[in-house]
PDB file of C-alpha atoms in Angstrom:
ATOM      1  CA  UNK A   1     -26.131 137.845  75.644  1.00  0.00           C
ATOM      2  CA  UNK A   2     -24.854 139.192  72.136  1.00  0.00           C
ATOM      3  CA  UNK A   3     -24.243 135.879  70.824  1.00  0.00           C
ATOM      4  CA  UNK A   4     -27.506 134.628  72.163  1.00  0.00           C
ATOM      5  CA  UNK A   5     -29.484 137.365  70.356  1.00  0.00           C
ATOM      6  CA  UNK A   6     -27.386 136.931  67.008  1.00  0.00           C
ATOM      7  CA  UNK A   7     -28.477 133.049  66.902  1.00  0.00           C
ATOM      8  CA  UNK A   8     -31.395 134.085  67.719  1.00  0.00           C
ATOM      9  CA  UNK A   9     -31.960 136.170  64.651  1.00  0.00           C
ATOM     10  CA  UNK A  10     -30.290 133.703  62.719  1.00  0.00           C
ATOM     11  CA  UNK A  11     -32.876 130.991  64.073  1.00  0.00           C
ATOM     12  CA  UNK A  12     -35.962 133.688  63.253  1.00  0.00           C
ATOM     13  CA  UNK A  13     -34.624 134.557  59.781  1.00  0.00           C
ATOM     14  CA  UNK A  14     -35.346 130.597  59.001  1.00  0.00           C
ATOM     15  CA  UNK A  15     -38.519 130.586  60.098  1.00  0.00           C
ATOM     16  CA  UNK A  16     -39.451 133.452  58.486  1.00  0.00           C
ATOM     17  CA  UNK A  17     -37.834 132.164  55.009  1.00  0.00           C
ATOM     18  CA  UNK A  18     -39.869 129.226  55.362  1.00  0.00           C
ATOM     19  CA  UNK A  19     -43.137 131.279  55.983  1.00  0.00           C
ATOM     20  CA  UNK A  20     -42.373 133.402  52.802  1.00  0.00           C
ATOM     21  CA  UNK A  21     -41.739 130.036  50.982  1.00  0.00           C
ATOM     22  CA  UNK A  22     -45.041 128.741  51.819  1.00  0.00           C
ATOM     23  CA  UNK A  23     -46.660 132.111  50.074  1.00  0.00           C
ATOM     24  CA  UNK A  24     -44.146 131.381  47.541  1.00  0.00           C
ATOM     25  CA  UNK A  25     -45.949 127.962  46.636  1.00  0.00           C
ATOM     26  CA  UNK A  26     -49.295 128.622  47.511  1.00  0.00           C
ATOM     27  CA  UNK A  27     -50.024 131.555  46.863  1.00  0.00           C
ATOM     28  CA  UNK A  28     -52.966 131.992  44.332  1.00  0.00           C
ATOM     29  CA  UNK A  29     -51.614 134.614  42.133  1.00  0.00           C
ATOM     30  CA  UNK A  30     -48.245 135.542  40.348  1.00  0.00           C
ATOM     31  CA  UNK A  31     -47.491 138.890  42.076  1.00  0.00           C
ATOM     32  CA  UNK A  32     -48.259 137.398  45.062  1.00  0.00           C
ATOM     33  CA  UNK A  33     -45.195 134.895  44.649  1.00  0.00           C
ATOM     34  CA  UNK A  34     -42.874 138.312  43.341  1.00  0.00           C
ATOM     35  CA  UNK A  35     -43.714 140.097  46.382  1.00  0.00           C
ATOM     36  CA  UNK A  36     -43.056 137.232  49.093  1.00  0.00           C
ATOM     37  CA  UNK A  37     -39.819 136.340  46.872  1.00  0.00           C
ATOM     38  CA  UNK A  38     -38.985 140.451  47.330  1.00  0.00           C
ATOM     39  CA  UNK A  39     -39.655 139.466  51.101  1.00  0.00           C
ATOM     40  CA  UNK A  40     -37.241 136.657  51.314  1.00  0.00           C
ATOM     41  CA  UNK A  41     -34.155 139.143  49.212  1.00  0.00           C
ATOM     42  CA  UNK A  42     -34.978 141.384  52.521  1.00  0.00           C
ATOM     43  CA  UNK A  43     -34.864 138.377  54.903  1.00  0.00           C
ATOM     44  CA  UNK A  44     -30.986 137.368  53.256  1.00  0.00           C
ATOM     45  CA  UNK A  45     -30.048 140.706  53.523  1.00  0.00           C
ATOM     46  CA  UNK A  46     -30.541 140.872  57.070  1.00  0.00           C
ATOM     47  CA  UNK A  47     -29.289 137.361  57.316  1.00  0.00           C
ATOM     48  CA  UNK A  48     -26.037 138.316  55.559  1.00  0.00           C
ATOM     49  CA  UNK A  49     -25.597 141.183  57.730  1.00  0.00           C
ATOM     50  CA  UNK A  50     -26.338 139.070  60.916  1.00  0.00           C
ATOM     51  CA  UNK A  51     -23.678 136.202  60.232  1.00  0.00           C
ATOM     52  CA  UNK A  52     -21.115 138.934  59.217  1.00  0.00           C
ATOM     53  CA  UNK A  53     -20.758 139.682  62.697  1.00  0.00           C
ATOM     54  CA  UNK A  54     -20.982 136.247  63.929  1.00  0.00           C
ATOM     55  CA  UNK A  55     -18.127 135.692  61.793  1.00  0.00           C
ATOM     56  CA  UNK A  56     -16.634 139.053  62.828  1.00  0.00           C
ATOM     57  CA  UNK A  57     -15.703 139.601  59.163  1.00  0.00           C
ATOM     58  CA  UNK A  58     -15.730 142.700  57.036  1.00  0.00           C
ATOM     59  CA  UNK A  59     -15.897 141.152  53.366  1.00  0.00           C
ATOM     60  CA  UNK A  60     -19.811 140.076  53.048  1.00  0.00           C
ATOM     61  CA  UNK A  61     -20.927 143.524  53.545  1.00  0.00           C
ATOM     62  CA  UNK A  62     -20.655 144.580  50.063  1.00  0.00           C
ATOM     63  CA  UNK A  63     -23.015 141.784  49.272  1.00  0.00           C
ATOM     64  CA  UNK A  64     -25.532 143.651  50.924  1.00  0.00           C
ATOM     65  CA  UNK A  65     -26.061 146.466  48.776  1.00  0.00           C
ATOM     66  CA  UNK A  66     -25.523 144.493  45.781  1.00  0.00           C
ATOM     67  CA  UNK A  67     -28.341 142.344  46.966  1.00  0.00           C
ATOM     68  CA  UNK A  68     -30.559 145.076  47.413  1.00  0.00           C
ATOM     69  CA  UNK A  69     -30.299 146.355  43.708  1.00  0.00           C
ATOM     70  CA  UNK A  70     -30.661 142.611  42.284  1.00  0.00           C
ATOM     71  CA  UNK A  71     -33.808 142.683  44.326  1.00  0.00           C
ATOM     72  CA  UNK A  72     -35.443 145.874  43.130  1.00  0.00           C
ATOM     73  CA  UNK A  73     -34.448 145.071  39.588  1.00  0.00           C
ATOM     74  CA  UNK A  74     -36.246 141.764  39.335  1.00  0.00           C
ATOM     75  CA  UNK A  75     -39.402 143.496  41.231  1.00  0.00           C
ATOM     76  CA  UNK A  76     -39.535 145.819  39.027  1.00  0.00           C
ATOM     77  CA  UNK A  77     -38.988 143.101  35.995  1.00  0.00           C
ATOM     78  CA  UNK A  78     -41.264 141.274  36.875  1.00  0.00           C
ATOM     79  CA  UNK A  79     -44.168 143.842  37.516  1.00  0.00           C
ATOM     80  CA  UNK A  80     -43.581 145.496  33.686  1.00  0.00           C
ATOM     81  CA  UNK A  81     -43.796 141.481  32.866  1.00  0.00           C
ATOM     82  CA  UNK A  82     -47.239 141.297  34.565  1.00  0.00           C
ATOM     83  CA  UNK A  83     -48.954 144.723  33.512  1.00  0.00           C
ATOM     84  CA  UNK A  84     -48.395 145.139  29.906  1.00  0.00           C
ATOM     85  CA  UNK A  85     -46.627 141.357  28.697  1.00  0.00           C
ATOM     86  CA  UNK A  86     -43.198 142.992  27.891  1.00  0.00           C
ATOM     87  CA  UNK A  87     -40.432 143.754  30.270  1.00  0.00           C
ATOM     88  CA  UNK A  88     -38.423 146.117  27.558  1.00  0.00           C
ATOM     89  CA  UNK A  89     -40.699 147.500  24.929  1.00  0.00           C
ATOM     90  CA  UNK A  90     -40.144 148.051  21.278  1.00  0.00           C
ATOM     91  CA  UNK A  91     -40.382 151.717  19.759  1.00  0.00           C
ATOM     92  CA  UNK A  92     -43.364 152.415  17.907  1.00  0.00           C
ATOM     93  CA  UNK A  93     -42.347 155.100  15.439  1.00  0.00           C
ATOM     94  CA  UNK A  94     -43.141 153.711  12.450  1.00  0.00           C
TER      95      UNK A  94
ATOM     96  CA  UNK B   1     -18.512 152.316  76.441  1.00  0.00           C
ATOM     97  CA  UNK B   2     -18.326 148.962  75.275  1.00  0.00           C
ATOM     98  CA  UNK B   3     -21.191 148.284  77.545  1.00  0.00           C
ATOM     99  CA  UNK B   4     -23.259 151.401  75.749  1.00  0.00           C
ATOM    100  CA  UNK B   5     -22.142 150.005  72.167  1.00  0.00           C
ATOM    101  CA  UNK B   6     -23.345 146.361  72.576  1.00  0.00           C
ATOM    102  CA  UNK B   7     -26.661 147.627  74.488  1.00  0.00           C
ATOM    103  CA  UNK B   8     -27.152 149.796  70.978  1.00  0.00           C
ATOM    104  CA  UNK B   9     -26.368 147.066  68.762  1.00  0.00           C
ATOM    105  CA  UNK B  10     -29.101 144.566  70.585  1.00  0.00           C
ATOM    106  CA  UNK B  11     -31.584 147.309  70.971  1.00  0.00           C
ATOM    107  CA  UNK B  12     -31.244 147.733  67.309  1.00  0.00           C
ATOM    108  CA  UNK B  13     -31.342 143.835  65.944  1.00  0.00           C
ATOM    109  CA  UNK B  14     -34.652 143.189  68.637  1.00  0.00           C
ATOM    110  CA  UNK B  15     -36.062 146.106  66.978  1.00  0.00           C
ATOM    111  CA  UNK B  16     -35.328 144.707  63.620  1.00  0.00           C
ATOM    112  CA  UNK B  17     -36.537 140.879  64.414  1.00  0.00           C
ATOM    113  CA  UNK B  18     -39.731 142.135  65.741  1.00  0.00           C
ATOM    114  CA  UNK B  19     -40.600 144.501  62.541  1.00  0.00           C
ATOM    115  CA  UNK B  20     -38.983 140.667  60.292  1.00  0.00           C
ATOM    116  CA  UNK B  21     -41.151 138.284  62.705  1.00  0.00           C
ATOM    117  CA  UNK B  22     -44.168 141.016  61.568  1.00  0.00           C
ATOM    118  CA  UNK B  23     -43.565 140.906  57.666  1.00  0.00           C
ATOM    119  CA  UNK B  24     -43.788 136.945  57.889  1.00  0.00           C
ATOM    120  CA  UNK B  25     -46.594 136.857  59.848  1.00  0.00           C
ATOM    121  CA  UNK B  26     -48.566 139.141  57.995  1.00  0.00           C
ATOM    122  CA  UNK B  27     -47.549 137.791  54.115  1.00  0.00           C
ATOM    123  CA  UNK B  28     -48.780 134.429  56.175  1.00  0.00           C
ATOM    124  CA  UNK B  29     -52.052 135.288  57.201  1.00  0.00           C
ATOM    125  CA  UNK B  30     -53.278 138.144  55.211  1.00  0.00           C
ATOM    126  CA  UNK B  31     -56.197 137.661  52.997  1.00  0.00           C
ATOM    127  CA  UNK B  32     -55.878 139.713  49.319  1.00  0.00           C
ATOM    128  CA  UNK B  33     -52.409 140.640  47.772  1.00  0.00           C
ATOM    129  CA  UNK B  34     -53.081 144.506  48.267  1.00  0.00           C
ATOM    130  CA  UNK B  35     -52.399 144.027  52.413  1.00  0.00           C
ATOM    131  CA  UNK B  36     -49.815 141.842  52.228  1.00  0.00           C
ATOM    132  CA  UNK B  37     -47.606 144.212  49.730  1.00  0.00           C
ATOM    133  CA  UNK B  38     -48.712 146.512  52.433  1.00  0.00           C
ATOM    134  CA  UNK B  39     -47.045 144.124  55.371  1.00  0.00           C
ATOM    135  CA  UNK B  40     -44.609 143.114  53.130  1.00  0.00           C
ATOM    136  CA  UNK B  41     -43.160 146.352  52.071  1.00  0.00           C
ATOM    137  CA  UNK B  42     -43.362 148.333  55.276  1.00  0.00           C
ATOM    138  CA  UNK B  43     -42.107 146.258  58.330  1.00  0.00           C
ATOM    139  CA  UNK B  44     -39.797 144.376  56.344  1.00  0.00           C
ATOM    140  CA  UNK B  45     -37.912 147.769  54.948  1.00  0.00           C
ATOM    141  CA  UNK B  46     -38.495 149.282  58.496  1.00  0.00           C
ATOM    142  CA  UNK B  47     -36.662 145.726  59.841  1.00  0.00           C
ATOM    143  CA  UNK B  48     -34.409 145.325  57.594  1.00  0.00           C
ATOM    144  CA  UNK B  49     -33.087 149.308  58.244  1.00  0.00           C
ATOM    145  CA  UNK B  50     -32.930 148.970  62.081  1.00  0.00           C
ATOM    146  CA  UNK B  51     -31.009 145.398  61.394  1.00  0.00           C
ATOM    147  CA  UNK B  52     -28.301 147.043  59.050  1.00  0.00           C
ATOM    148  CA  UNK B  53     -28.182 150.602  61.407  1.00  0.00           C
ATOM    149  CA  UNK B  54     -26.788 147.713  64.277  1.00  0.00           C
ATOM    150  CA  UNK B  55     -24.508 146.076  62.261  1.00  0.00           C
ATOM    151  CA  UNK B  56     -23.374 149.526  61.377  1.00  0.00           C
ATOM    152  CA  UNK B  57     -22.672 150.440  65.146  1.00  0.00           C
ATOM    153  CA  UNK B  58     -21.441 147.354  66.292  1.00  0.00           C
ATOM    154  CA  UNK B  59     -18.359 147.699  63.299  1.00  0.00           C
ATOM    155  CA  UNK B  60     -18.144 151.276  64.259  1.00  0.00           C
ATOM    156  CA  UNK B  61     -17.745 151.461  67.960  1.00  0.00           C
ATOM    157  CA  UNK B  62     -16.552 147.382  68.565  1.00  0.00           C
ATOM    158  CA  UNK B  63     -14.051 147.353  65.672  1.00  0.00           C
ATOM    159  CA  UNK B  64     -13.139 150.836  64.757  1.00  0.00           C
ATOM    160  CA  UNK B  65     -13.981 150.258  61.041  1.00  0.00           C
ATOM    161  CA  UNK B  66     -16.552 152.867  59.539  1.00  0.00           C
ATOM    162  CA  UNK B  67     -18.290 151.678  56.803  1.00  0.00           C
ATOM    163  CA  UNK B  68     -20.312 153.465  54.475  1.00  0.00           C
ATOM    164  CA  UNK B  69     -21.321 150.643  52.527  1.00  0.00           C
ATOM    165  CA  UNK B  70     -24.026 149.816  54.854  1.00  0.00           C
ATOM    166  CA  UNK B  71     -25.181 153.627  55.300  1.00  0.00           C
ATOM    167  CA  UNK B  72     -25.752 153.420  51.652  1.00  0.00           C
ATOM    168  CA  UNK B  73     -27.339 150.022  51.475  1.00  0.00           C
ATOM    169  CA  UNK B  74     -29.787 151.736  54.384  1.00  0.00           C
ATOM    170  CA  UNK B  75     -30.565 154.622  51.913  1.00  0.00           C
ATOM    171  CA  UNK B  76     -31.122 152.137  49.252  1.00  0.00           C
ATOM    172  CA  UNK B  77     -33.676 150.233  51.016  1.00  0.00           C
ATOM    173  CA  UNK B  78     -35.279 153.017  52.334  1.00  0.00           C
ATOM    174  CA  UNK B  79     -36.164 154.235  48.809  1.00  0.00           C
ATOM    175  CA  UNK B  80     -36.451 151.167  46.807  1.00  0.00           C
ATOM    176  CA  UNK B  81     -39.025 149.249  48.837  1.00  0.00           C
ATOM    177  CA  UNK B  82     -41.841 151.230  49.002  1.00  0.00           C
ATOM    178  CA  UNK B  83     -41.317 152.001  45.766  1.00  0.00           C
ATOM    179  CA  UNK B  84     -41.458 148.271  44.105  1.00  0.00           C
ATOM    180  CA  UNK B  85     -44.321 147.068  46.378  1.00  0.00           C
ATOM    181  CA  UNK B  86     -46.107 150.202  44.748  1.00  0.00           C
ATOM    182  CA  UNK B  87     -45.455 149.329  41.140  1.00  0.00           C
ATOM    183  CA  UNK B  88     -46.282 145.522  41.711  1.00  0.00           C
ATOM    184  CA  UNK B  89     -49.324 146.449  43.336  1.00  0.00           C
ATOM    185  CA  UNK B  90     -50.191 148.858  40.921  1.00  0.00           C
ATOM    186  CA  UNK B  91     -49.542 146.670  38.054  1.00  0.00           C
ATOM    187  CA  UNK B  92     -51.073 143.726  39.744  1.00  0.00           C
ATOM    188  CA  UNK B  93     -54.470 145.414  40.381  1.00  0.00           C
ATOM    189  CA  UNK B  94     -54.697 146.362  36.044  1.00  0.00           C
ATOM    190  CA  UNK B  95     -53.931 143.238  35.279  1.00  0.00           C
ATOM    191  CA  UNK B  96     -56.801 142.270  37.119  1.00  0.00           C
ATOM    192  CA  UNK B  97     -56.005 140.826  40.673  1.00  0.00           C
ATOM    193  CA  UNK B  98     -59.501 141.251  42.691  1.00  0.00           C
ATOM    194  CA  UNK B  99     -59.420 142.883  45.966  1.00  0.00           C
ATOM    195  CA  UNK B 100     -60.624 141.205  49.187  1.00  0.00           C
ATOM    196  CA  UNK B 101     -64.694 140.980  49.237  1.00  0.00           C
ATOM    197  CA  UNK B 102     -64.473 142.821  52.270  1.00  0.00           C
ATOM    198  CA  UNK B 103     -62.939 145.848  50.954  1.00  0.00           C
ATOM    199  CA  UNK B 104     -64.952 149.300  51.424  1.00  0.00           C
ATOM    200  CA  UNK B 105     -64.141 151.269  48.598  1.00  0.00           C
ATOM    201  CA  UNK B 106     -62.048 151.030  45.571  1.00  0.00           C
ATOM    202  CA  UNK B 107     -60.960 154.816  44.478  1.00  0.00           C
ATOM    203  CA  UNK B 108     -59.197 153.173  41.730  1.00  0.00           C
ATOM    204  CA  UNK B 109     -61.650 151.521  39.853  1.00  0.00           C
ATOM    205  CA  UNK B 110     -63.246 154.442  38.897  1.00  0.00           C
ATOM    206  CA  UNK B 111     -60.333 156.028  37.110  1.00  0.00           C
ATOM    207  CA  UNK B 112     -59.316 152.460  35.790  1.00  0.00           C
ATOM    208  CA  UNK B 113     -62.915 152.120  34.103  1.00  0.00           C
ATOM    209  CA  UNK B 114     -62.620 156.212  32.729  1.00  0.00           C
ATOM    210  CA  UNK B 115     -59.150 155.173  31.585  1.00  0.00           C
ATOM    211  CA  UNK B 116     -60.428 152.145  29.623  1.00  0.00           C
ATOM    212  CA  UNK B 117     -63.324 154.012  27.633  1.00  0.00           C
ATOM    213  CA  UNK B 118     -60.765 156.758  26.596  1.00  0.00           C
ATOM    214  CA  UNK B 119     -57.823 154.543  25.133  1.00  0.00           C
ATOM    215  CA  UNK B 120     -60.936 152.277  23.908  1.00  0.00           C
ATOM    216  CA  UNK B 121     -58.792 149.246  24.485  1.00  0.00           C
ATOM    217  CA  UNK B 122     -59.014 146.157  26.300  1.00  0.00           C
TER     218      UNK B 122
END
């Protein structure tokens, strides 16, 4: 039953990367492709989680968190990118 | 109580596949970008949280290894997604991303428009 559900995920997590990758490609503006590529971070997450206990492992689950952080750093890149042009702005003192 | 553990761990992961199947169904067939930041950043954080709270339990109770990594990871997500879908929305909508033409009312525009005449840029 357990093992049925975890290949389940894994099965769903595909699916679901491949929906994402279709907004990814189509979709008709730029934060539109940030926030499904956001999306898919989430989806490996998960997956990573999911095949650590098919593997019955301990040593991807650090990967998680670190995941999460590269995630939120590029979102929040790549919105400064799209609002003002520059993701780390120069001082304007003089 | 190995019984109680594993039916914990599934209840969890269904929970967590349902709120995943969700996100990609609604960043699939959403019209404008503001709804599917919407789907994308609520059922997926909401998922992805329920997903890592099983994997928690099942290396707690099954394998007697207690790992705050994940709680962390948990806490992390649970701040950080809200947050980003909020900025890229945010910063999406001034650089000029058009709601969908079926949209009621647009509270921001207003103050966008006020903000505009003030700084006299743009």
């Amino acid at each position: 039953m357990k093992e049925m559900i975890l290949m389940l995920a894994l099965a769903l997590f595909m699916v679901a990367i491949f929906l994402n990758l279709y907004r990814v490609i189509v979709g008709p503006s730029m934060p539109d492709r940030a926030i499904a590529l956001d999306t898919i971070g989430v989806n490996l997450i998960s997956a990573i989680a999911i095949v650590s206990i098919v593997l019955t492992t301990k040593a991807f689950l650090e990967a998680i968190l670190i995941l999460g952080i590269l995630a939120f750093i590029g979102t929040i890149a790549f919105s400064k990118y799209i609002e003002r042009g520059t993701i780390i702005e120069r001082n304007r003192n003089n | 109580m190995t019984i109680l553990a594993n039916i914990l761990v599934i209840f969890f992961i269904s929970v967590g596949l349902i709120f995943i199947a969700v996100t990609a169904i609604g960043l699939f067939r959403l019209p404008d970008l503001y709804t599917r930041a919407h789907a994308a950043s609520k059922s997926s954080t909401l998922g992805v949280m329920c997903i890592l709270l099983g994997v928690f339990l099942h290396f707690w109770l099954n394998e007697g290894h207690f790992n705050p990594g994940i709680l962390l990871g948990i806490l992390f997500l649970f701040i950080t997604g809200p947050v980003g879908a909020h900025i890229m929305s945010r910063s999406s909508y001034l650089a000029g991303v058009k709601p969908w033409k079926g949209t009621v009312r647009d509270d921001l525009k207003e103050e966008f428009e006020r903000m505009k005449k003030e700084q006299g840029i743009k």
